[in-house]
Amino acid sequence: MLTLYGIPNCDTVKKARAWLDGHALPYRFHDFRRYGLPEPLVRAWVEELGWEPLVNRRGTTWRKLPPERREALDMARAVRLMLEFPSVIRRPLLDTGDAFHLGFSEALYLETLG
């Protein structure tokens, strides 16, 4: 089964959920702000996608972080940051069971999910 990770009030997550619902694709939604994320999962995302694309530097959470948390970010610090502040993760993140896909575009979902 597909798993969609994100936060429910994010406009891009809403678009992804609407697309999945509109195509009658069953999925599980995981609100990572509410339920958090296990470290092994975040590390798997980082391994497949890289830590830099996962960190949302445009969001409110990022802008509210103290400068020392934003500066000199490396993989280990980024993982700790994502575990502590899951809403700093770019969203949505779709887990198809075979691969992880970051963000939403109709073209990506059509290509990935047919």
PDB file of C-alpha atoms in Angstrom:
ATOM      1  CA  MET A   1       0.000   0.000   0.000  1.00  0.00           C
ATOM      2  CA  LEU A   2       1.121   3.538  -0.692  1.00  0.00           C
ATOM      3  CA  THR A   3       2.021   5.773   2.225  1.00  0.00           C
ATOM      4  CA  LEU A   4       1.875   9.544   1.931  1.00  0.00           C
ATOM      5  CA  TYR A   5       3.851  11.500   4.521  1.00  0.00           C
ATOM      6  CA  GLY A   6       3.183  15.139   5.284  1.00  0.00           C
ATOM      7  CA  ILE A   7       0.996  17.470   7.299  1.00  0.00           C
ATOM      8  CA  PRO A   8      -2.722  17.813   6.593  1.00  0.00           C
ATOM      9  CA  ASN A   9      -2.878  21.604   6.245  1.00  0.00           C
ATOM     10  CA  CYS A  10      -0.103  21.808   3.606  1.00  0.00           C
ATOM     11  CA  ASP A  11      -1.536  22.855   0.221  1.00  0.00           C
ATOM     12  CA  THR A  12       0.783  20.541  -1.715  1.00  0.00           C
ATOM     13  CA  VAL A  13      -0.156  17.606   0.506  1.00  0.00           C
ATOM     14  CA  LYS A  14      -3.833  18.436  -0.080  1.00  0.00           C
ATOM     15  CA  LYS A  15      -3.230  18.343  -3.851  1.00  0.00           C
ATOM     16  CA  ALA A  16      -1.465  14.986  -3.603  1.00  0.00           C
ATOM     17  CA  ARG A  17      -4.251  13.522  -1.458  1.00  0.00           C
ATOM     18  CA  ALA A  18      -6.908  14.832  -3.847  1.00  0.00           C
ATOM     19  CA  TRP A  19      -5.038  13.293  -6.796  1.00  0.00           C
ATOM     20  CA  LEU A  20      -4.741   9.915  -5.068  1.00  0.00           C
ATOM     21  CA  ASP A  21      -8.411  10.016  -4.034  1.00  0.00           C
ATOM     22  CA  GLY A  22      -9.474  11.105  -7.535  1.00  0.00           C
ATOM     23  CA  HIS A  23      -7.633   8.136  -9.035  1.00  0.00           C
ATOM     24  CA  ALA A  24      -9.106   5.738  -6.444  1.00  0.00           C
ATOM     25  CA  LEU A  25      -5.661   4.726  -5.223  1.00  0.00           C
ATOM     26  CA  PRO A  26      -5.667   3.413  -1.661  1.00  0.00           C
ATOM     27  CA  TYR A  27      -3.037   4.952   0.587  1.00  0.00           C
ATOM     28  CA  ARG A  28      -2.233   5.542   4.204  1.00  0.00           C
ATOM     29  CA  PHE A  29      -1.637   9.135   5.291  1.00  0.00           C
ATOM     30  CA  HIS A  30       0.972   9.712   7.997  1.00  0.00           C
ATOM     31  CA  ASP A  31       0.865  13.147   9.634  1.00  0.00           C
ATOM     32  CA  PHE A  32       4.491  13.417  10.680  1.00  0.00           C
ATOM     33  CA  ARG A  33       4.000  16.529  12.749  1.00  0.00           C
ATOM     34  CA  ARG A  34       1.433  14.728  14.882  1.00  0.00           C
ATOM     35  CA  TYR A  35       2.950  11.237  14.965  1.00  0.00           C
ATOM     36  CA  GLY A  36       6.630  11.944  14.387  1.00  0.00           C
ATOM     37  CA  LEU A  37       8.945   9.733  12.381  1.00  0.00           C
ATOM     38  CA  PRO A  38      11.203   6.823  13.261  1.00  0.00           C
ATOM     39  CA  GLU A  39      14.888   7.538  12.735  1.00  0.00           C
ATOM     40  CA  PRO A  40      15.465   4.508  10.463  1.00  0.00           C
ATOM     41  CA  LEU A  41      12.789   5.821   8.079  1.00  0.00           C
ATOM     42  CA  VAL A  42      14.326   9.303   7.929  1.00  0.00           C
ATOM     43  CA  ARG A  43      17.732   7.726   7.314  1.00  0.00           C
ATOM     44  CA  ALA A  44      16.246   5.623   4.482  1.00  0.00           C
ATOM     45  CA  TRP A  45      14.833   8.793   2.905  1.00  0.00           C
ATOM     46  CA  VAL A  46      18.213  10.493   3.217  1.00  0.00           C
ATOM     47  CA  GLU A  47      19.988   7.493   1.727  1.00  0.00           C
ATOM     48  CA  GLU A  48      17.697   7.400  -1.314  1.00  0.00           C
ATOM     49  CA  LEU A  49      16.934  11.094  -1.860  1.00  0.00           C
ATOM     50  CA  GLY A  50      19.811  12.901  -0.147  1.00  0.00           C
ATOM     51  CA  TRP A  51      19.385  15.139   2.881  1.00  0.00           C
ATOM     52  CA  GLU A  52      19.510  18.457   1.017  1.00  0.00           C
ATOM     53  CA  PRO A  53      16.314  17.983  -1.051  1.00  0.00           C
ATOM     54  CA  LEU A  54      14.476  16.840   2.092  1.00  0.00           C
ATOM     55  CA  VAL A  55      15.099  20.038   4.052  1.00  0.00           C
ATOM     56  CA  ASN A  56      12.474  22.662   3.240  1.00  0.00           C
ATOM     57  CA  ARG A  57      14.351  25.942   3.526  1.00  0.00           C
ATOM     58  CA  ARG A  58      11.312  27.976   2.427  1.00  0.00           C
ATOM     59  CA  GLY A  59       8.952  27.060   5.222  1.00  0.00           C
ATOM     60  CA  THR A  60       8.004  28.765   8.450  1.00  0.00           C
ATOM     61  CA  THR A  61       9.665  26.095  10.583  1.00  0.00           C
ATOM     62  CA  TRP A  62      13.016  26.689   8.879  1.00  0.00           C
ATOM     63  CA  ARG A  63      12.762  30.483   9.197  1.00  0.00           C
ATOM     64  CA  LYS A  64      11.956  30.210  12.908  1.00  0.00           C
ATOM     65  CA  LEU A  65      15.033  28.102  13.659  1.00  0.00           C
ATOM     66  CA  PRO A  66      17.921  29.867  15.370  1.00  0.00           C
ATOM     67  CA  PRO A  67      20.747  30.685  12.930  1.00  0.00           C
ATOM     68  CA  GLU A  68      23.099  28.208  14.605  1.00  0.00           C
ATOM     69  CA  ARG A  69      20.668  25.362  13.757  1.00  0.00           C
ATOM     70  CA  ARG A  70      20.496  26.429  10.097  1.00  0.00           C
ATOM     71  CA  GLU A  71      24.205  27.019   9.555  1.00  0.00           C
ATOM     72  CA  ALA A  72      26.798  24.333   8.851  1.00  0.00           C
ATOM     73  CA  LEU A  73      24.133  21.737   8.178  1.00  0.00           C
ATOM     74  CA  ASP A  74      25.451  18.332   7.219  1.00  0.00           C
ATOM     75  CA  MET A  75      23.778  14.937   6.933  1.00  0.00           C
ATOM     76  CA  ALA A  76      23.940  14.066  10.646  1.00  0.00           C
ATOM     77  CA  ARG A  77      22.655  17.482  11.730  1.00  0.00           C
ATOM     78  CA  ALA A  78      19.947  17.418   9.074  1.00  0.00           C
ATOM     79  CA  VAL A  79      18.675  14.032  10.274  1.00  0.00           C
ATOM     80  CA  ARG A  80      18.564  15.283  13.878  1.00  0.00           C
ATOM     81  CA  LEU A  81      16.765  18.441  12.728  1.00  0.00           C
ATOM     82  CA  MET A  82      14.156  16.468  10.742  1.00  0.00           C
ATOM     83  CA  LEU A  83      13.518  14.166  13.700  1.00  0.00           C
ATOM     84  CA  GLU A  84      13.142  17.101  16.093  1.00  0.00           C
ATOM     85  CA  PHE A  85      11.137  19.305  13.701  1.00  0.00           C
ATOM     86  CA  PRO A  86       9.391  17.026  11.159  1.00  0.00           C
ATOM     87  CA  SER A  87       7.634  19.984   9.545  1.00  0.00           C
ATOM     88  CA  VAL A  88      11.032  21.108   8.208  1.00  0.00           C
ATOM     89  CA  ILE A  89      10.814  18.163   5.782  1.00  0.00           C
ATOM     90  CA  ARG A  90       9.739  19.028   2.258  1.00  0.00           C
ATOM     91  CA  ARG A  91       6.404  17.487   1.520  1.00  0.00           C
ATOM     92  CA  PRO A  92       4.621  15.428   0.523  1.00  0.00           C
ATOM     93  CA  LEU A  93       6.762  12.344   0.504  1.00  0.00           C
ATOM     94  CA  LEU A  94       5.228   9.328  -1.209  1.00  0.00           C
ATOM     95  CA  ASP A  95       6.413   5.818  -0.383  1.00  0.00           C
ATOM     96  CA  THR A  96       5.347   3.384  -3.099  1.00  0.00           C
ATOM     97  CA  GLY A  97       7.005   0.424  -1.405  1.00  0.00           C
ATOM     98  CA  ASP A  98       9.659   0.413  -4.128  1.00  0.00           C
ATOM     99  CA  ALA A  99      10.840   4.026  -4.004  1.00  0.00           C
ATOM    100  CA  PHE A 100      10.376   7.375  -2.311  1.00  0.00           C
ATOM    101  CA  HIS A 101       9.120  10.396  -4.265  1.00  0.00           C
ATOM    102  CA  LEU A 102       9.432  13.915  -2.907  1.00  0.00           C
ATOM    103  CA  GLY A 103       6.972  16.679  -3.726  1.00  0.00           C
ATOM    104  CA  PHE A 104       3.885  16.484  -5.899  1.00  0.00           C
ATOM    105  CA  SER A 105       3.263  16.960  -9.571  1.00  0.00           C
ATOM    106  CA  GLU A 106       0.555  15.294 -11.569  1.00  0.00           C
ATOM    107  CA  ALA A 107       3.129  14.215 -14.166  1.00  0.00           C
ATOM    108  CA  LEU A 108       5.284  12.525 -11.497  1.00  0.00           C
ATOM    109  CA  TYR A 109       2.317  10.716  -9.974  1.00  0.00           C
ATOM    110  CA  LEU A 110       1.022   9.612 -13.412  1.00  0.00           C
ATOM    111  CA  GLU A 111       4.470   8.296 -14.342  1.00  0.00           C
ATOM    112  CA  THR A 112       4.964   6.617 -10.984  1.00  0.00           C
ATOM    113  CA  LEU A 113       1.484   5.277 -10.325  1.00  0.00           C
ATOM    114  CA  GLY A 114       0.019   5.121 -13.828  1.00  0.00           C
TER     115      GLY A 114
END
